PDB file of C-alpha atoms in Angstrom:
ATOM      1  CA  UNK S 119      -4.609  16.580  -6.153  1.00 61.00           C
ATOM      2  CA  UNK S 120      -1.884  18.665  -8.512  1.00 47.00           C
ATOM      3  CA  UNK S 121      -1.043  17.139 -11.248  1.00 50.00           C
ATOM      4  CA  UNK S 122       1.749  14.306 -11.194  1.00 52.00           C
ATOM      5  CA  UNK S 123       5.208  14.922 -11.837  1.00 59.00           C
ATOM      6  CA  UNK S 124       7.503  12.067 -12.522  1.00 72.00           C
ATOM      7  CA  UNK S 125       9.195  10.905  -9.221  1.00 87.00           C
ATOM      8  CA  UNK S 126      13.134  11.079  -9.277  1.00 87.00           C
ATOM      9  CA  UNK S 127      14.114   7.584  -8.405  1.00 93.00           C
ATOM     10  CA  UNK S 128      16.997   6.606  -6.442  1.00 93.00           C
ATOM     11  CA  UNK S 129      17.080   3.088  -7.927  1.00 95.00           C
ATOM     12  CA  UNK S 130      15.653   1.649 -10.523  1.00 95.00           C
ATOM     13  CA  UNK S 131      12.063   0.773  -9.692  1.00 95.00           C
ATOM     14  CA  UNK S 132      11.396  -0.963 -12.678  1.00 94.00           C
ATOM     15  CA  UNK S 133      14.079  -4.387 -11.378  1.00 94.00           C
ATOM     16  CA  UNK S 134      11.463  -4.216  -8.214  1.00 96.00           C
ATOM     17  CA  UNK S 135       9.326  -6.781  -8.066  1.00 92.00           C
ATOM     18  CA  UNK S 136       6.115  -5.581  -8.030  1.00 91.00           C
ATOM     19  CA  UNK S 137       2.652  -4.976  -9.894  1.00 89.00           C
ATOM     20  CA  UNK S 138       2.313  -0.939  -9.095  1.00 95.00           C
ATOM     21  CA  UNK S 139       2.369   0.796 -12.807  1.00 96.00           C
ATOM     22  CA  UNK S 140       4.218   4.181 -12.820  1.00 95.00           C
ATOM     23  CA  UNK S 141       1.043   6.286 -12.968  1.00 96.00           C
ATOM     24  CA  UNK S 142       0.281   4.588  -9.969  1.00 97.00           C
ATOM     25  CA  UNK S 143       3.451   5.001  -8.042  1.00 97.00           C
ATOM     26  CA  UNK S 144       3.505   8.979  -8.947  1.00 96.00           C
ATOM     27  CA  UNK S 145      -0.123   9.126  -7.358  1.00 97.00           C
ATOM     28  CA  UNK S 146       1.322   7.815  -4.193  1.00 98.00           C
ATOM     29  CA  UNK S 147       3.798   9.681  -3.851  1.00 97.00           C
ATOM     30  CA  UNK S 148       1.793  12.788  -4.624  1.00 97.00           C
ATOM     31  CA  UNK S 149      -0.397  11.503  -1.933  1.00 97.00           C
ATOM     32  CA  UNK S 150       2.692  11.075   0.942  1.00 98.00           C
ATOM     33  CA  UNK S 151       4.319  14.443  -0.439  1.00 97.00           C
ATOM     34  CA  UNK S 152       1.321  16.525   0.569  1.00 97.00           C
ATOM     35  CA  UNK S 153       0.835  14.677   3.807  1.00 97.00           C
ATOM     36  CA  UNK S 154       1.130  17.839   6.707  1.00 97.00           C
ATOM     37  CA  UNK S 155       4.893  17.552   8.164  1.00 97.00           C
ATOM     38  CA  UNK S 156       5.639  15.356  11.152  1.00 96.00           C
ATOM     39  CA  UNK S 157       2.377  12.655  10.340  1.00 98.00           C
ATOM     40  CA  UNK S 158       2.324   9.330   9.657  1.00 98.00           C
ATOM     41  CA  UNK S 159       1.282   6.885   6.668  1.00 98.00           C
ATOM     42  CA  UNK S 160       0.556   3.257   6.571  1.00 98.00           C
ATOM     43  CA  UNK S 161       1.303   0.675   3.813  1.00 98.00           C
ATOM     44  CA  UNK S 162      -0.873  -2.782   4.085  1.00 98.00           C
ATOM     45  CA  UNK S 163       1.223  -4.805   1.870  1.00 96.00           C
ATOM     46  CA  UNK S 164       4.312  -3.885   0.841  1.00 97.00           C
ATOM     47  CA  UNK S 165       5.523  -7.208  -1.112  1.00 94.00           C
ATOM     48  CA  UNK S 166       9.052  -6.906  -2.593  1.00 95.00           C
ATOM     49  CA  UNK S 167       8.809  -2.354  -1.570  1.00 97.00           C
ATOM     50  CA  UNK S 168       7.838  -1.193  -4.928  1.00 97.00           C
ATOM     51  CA  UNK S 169       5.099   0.889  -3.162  1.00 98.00           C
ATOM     52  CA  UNK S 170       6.686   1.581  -0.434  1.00 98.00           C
ATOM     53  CA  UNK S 171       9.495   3.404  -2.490  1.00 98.00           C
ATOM     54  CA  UNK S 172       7.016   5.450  -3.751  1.00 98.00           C
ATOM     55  CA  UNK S 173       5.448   6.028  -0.381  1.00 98.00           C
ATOM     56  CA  UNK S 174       8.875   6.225   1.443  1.00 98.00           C
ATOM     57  CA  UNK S 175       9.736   8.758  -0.795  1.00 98.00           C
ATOM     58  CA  UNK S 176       7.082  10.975  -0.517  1.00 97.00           C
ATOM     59  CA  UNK S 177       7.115  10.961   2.867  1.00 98.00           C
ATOM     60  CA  UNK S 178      10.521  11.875   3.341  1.00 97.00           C
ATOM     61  CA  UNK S 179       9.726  15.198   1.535  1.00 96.00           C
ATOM     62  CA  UNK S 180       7.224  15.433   3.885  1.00 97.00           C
ATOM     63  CA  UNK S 181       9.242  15.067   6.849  1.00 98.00           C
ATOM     64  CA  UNK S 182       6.962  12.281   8.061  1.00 98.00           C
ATOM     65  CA  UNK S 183       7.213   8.301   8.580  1.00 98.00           C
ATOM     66  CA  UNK S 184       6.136   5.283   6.525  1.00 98.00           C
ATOM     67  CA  UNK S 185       4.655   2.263   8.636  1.00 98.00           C
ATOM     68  CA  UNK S 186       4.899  -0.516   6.269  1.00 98.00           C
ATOM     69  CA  UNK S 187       3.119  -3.446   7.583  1.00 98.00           C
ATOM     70  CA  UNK S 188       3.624  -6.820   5.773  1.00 96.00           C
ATOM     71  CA  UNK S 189       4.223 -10.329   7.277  1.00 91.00           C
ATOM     72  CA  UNK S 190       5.897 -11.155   4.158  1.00 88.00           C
ATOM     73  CA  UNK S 191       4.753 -14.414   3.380  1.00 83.00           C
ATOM     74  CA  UNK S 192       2.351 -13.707   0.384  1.00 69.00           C
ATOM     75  CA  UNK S 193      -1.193 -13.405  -0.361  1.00 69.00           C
ATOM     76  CA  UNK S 194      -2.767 -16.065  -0.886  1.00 68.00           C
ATOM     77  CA  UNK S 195      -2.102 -15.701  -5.019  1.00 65.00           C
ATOM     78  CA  UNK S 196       1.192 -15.924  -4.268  1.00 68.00           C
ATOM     79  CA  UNK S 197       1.544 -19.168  -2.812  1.00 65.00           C
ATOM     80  CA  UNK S 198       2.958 -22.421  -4.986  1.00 68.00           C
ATOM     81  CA  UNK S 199       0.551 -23.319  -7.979  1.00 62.00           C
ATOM     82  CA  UNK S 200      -1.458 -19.971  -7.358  1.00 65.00           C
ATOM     83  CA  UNK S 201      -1.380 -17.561 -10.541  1.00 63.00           C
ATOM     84  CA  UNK S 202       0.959 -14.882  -9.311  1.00 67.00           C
ATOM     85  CA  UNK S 203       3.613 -17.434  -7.204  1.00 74.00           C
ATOM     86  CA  UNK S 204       7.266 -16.641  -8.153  1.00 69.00           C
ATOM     87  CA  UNK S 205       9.183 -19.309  -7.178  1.00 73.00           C
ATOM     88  CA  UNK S 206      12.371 -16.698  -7.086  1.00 75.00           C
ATOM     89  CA  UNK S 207      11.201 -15.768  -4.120  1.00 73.00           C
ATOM     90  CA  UNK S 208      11.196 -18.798  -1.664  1.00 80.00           C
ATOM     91  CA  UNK S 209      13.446 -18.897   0.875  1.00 76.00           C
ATOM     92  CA  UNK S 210      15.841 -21.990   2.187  1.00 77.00           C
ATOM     93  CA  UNK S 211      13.164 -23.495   3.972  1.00 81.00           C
ATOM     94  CA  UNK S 212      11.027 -23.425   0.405  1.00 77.00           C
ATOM     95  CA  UNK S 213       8.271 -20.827   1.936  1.00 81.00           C
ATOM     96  CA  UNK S 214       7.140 -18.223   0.032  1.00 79.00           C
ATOM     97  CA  UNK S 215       9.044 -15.073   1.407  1.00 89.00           C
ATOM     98  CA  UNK S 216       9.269 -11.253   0.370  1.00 91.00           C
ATOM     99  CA  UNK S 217      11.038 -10.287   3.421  1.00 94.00           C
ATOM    100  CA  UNK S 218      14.600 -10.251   2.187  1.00 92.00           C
ATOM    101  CA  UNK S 219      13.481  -8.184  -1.243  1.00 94.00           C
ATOM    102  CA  UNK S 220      11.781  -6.199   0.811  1.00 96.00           C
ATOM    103  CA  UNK S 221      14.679  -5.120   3.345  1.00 97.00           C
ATOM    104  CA  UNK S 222      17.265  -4.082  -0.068  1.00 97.00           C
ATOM    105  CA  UNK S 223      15.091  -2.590  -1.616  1.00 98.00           C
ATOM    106  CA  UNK S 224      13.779  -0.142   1.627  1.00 98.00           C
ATOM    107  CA  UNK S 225      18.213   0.206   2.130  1.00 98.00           C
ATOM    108  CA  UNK S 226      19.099   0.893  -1.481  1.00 97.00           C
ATOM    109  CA  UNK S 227      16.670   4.029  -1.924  1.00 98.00           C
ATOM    110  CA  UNK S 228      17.743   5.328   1.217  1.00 98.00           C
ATOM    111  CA  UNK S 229      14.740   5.056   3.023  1.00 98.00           C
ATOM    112  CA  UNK S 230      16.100   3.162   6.105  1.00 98.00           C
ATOM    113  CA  UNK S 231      14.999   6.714   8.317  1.00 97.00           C
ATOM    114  CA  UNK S 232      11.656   7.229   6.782  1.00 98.00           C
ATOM    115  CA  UNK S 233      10.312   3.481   6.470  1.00 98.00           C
ATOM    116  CA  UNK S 234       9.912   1.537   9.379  1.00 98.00           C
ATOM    117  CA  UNK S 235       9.205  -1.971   8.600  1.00 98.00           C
ATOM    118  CA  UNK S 236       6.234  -3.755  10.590  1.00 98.00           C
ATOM    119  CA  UNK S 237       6.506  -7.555  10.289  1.00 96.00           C
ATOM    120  CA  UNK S 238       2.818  -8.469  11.077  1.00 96.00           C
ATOM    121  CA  UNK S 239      -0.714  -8.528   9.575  1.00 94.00           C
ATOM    122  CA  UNK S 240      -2.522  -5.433   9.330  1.00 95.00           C
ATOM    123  CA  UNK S 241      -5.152  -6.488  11.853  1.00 95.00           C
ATOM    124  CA  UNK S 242      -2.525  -7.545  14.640  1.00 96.00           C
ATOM    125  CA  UNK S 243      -0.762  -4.208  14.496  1.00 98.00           C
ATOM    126  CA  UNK S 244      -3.934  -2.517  14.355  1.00 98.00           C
ATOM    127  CA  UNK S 245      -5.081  -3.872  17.673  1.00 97.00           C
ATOM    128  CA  UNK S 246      -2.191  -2.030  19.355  1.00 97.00           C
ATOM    129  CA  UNK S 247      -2.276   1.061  17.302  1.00 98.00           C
ATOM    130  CA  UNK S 248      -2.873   4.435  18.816  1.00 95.00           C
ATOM    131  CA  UNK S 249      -2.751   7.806  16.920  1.00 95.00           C
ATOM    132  CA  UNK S 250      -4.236   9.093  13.800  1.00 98.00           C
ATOM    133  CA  UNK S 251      -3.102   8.312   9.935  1.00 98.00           C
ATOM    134  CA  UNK S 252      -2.794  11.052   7.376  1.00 98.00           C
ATOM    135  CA  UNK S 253      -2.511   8.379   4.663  1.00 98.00           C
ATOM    136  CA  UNK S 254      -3.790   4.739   4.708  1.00 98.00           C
ATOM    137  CA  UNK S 255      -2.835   2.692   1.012  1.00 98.00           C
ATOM    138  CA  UNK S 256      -5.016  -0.603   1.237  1.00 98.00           C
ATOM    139  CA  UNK S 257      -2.829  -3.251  -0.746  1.00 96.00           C
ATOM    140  CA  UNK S 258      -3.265  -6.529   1.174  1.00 93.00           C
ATOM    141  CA  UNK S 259      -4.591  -9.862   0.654  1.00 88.00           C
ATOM    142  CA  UNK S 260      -7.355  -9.413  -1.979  1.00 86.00           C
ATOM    143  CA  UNK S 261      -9.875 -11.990  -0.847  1.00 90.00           C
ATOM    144  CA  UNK S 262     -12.810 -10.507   0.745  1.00 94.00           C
ATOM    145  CA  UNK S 263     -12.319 -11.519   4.117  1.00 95.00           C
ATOM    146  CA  UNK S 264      -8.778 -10.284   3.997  1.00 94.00           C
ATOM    147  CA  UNK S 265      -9.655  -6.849   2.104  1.00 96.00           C
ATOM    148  CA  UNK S 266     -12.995  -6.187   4.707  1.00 97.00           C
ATOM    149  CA  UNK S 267     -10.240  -7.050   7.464  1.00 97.00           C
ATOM    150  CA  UNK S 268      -7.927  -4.395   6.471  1.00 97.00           C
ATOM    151  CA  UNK S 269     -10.353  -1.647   5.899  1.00 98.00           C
ATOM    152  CA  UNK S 270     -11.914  -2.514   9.231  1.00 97.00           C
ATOM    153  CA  UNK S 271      -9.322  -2.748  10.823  1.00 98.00           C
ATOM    154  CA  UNK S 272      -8.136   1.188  10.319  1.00 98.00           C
ATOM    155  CA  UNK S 273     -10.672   2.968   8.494  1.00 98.00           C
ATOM    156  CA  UNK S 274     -11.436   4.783  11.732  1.00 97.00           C
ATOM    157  CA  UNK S 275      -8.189   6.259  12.616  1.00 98.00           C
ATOM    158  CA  UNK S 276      -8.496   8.122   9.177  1.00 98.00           C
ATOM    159  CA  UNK S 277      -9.243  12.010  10.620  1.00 98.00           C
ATOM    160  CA  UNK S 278     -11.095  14.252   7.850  1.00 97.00           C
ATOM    161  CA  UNK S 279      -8.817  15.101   5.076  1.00 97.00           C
ATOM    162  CA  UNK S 280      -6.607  12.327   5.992  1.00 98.00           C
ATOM    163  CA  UNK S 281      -6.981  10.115   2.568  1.00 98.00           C
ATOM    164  CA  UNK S 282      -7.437   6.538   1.878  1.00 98.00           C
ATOM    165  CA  UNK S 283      -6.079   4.753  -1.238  1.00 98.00           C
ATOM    166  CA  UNK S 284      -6.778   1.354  -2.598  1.00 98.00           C
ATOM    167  CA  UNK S 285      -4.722  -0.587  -5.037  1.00 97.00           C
ATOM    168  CA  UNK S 286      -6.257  -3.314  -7.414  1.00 95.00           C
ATOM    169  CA  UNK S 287      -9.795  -1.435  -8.296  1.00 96.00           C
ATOM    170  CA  UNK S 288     -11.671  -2.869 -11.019  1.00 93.00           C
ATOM    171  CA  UNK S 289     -14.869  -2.321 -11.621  1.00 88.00           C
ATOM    172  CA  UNK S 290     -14.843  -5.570 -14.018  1.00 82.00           C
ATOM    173  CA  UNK S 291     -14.243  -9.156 -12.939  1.00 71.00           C
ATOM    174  CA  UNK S 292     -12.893 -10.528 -15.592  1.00 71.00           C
ATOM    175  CA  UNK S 293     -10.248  -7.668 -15.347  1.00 66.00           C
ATOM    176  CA  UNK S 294      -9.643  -8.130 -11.816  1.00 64.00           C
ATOM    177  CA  UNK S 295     -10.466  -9.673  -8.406  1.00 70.00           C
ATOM    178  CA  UNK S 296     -13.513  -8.206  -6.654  1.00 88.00           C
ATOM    179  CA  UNK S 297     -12.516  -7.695  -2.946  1.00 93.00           C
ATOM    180  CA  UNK S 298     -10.836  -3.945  -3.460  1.00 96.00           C
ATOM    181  CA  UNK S 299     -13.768  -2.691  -5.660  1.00 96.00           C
ATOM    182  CA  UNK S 300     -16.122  -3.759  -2.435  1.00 96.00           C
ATOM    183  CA  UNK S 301     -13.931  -1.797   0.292  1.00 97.00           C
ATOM    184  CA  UNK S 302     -13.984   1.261  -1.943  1.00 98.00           C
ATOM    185  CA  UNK S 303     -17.758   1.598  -2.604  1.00 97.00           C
ATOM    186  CA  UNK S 304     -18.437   0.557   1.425  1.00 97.00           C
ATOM    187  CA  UNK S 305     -15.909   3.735   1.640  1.00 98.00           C
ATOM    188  CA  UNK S 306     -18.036   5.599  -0.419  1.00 98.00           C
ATOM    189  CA  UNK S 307     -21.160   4.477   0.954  1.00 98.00           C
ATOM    190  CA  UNK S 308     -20.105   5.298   4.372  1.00 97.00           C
ATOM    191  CA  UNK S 309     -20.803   8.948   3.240  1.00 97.00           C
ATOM    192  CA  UNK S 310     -17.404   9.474   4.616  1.00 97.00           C
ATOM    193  CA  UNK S 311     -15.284   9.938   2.088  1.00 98.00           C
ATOM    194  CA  UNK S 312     -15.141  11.224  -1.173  1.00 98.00           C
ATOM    195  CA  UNK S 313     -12.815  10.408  -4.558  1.00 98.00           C
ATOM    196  CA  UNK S 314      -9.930  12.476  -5.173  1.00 98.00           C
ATOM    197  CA  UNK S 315      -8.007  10.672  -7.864  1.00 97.00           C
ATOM    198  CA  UNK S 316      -8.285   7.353 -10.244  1.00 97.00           C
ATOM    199  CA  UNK S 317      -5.333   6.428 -11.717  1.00 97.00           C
ATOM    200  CA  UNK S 318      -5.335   2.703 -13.524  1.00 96.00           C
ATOM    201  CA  UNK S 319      -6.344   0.695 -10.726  1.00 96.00           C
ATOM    202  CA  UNK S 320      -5.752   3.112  -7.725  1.00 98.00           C
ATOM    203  CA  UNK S 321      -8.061   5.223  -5.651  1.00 98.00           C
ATOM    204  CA  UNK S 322      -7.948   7.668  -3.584  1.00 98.00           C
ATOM    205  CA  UNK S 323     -10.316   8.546  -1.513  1.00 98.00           C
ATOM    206  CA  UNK S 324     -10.595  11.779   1.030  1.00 98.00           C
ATOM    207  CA  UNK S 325     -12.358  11.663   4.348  1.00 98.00           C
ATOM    208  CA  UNK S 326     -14.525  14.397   4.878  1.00 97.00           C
TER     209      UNK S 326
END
């Protein structure tokens, strides 16, 4: 990958809810920018669209689309009396919801016409799914059956140099939750793909 240039924002990303640093975000939209014209990128958890900005963004250079799948309603550290709940962001009926975030965010950086919004889990919209993915960013629930889910779910329409990034990495527990860390080294494992970038907790990995 080139080296990172900062990304000219159309908002400002840093009022976005969100736990993406900016080293991060310039990876990913690195990654969508040299994504071949006309292809197509998916986002597995797009919370409040910090990520997706980035994504949306680079995409739209790219002349391609953003599927951002999400059903909105929070990981399961997000939910009341969990670590990382914010209670600004329940909705009237008091559920957890990222939904409405989500949605101004996508319309105030002008990405209504590159992002299209999927409300649905990752493994539901993968069952009717048909195509391949130039770009897959892994950034879903992070226990392990969720994480295993979402790599299973659409490692395989990943075609060779099509990449595959995963958010939350950390090779230490007490730093971070373990579930990413295991999807990337079955990625590696596979003998499928190979690293292309590490940036804070992100990595991207290329398929072969």
């Amino acid at each position: 990958m080139p080296d990172q240039s900062q990304v000219s924002m159309p908002i400002d990303i840093n009022s976005v809810k969100g736990f993406l640093s900016p080293a991060e975000g310039n990876t990913l939209f690195e990654c969508a920018r040299e994504m071949p014209r006309g292809s197509v990128a998916l986002e597995i958890g797009s919370y409040c669209g910090k990520s997706t900005v980035y994504l949306g963004l680079g995409c739209k250079k790219a002349q391609s689309t953003l599927f951002a799948v999400d059903h909105h309603r929070g990981s399961e550290e997000h939910q009341a009396g969990e670590l990382f709940h914010d209670p600004e962001l329940v909705d009237e009926t008091g559920a957890f919801s990222t939904l409405a975030n989500f949605r101004s965010t996508i319309r105030s950086a002008g990405l209504d016409d590159t992002v299209i919004p999927v409300l649905s889990s990752s493994a539901q919209f993968a069952r009717v799914w048909q195509g391949s993915l130039s770009l897959v960013f892994i950034d879903g629930g992070h226990s392990l059956d969720a994480a295993l889910l979402d790599y299973r779910s659409w490692v395989g329409f990943i075609p060779g140099n099509g990449r595959l990034a995963i958010h939350d990495v950390y090779p230490d527990s007490e730093t971070g939750g373990q579930a990413p860390i295991t999807i990337y080294r079955l990625a590696l494992a596979s003998g499928l793909f190979r690293e292309v970038a590490a940036v804070d907790s992100l990595r991207v990995l290329e398929r072969l």
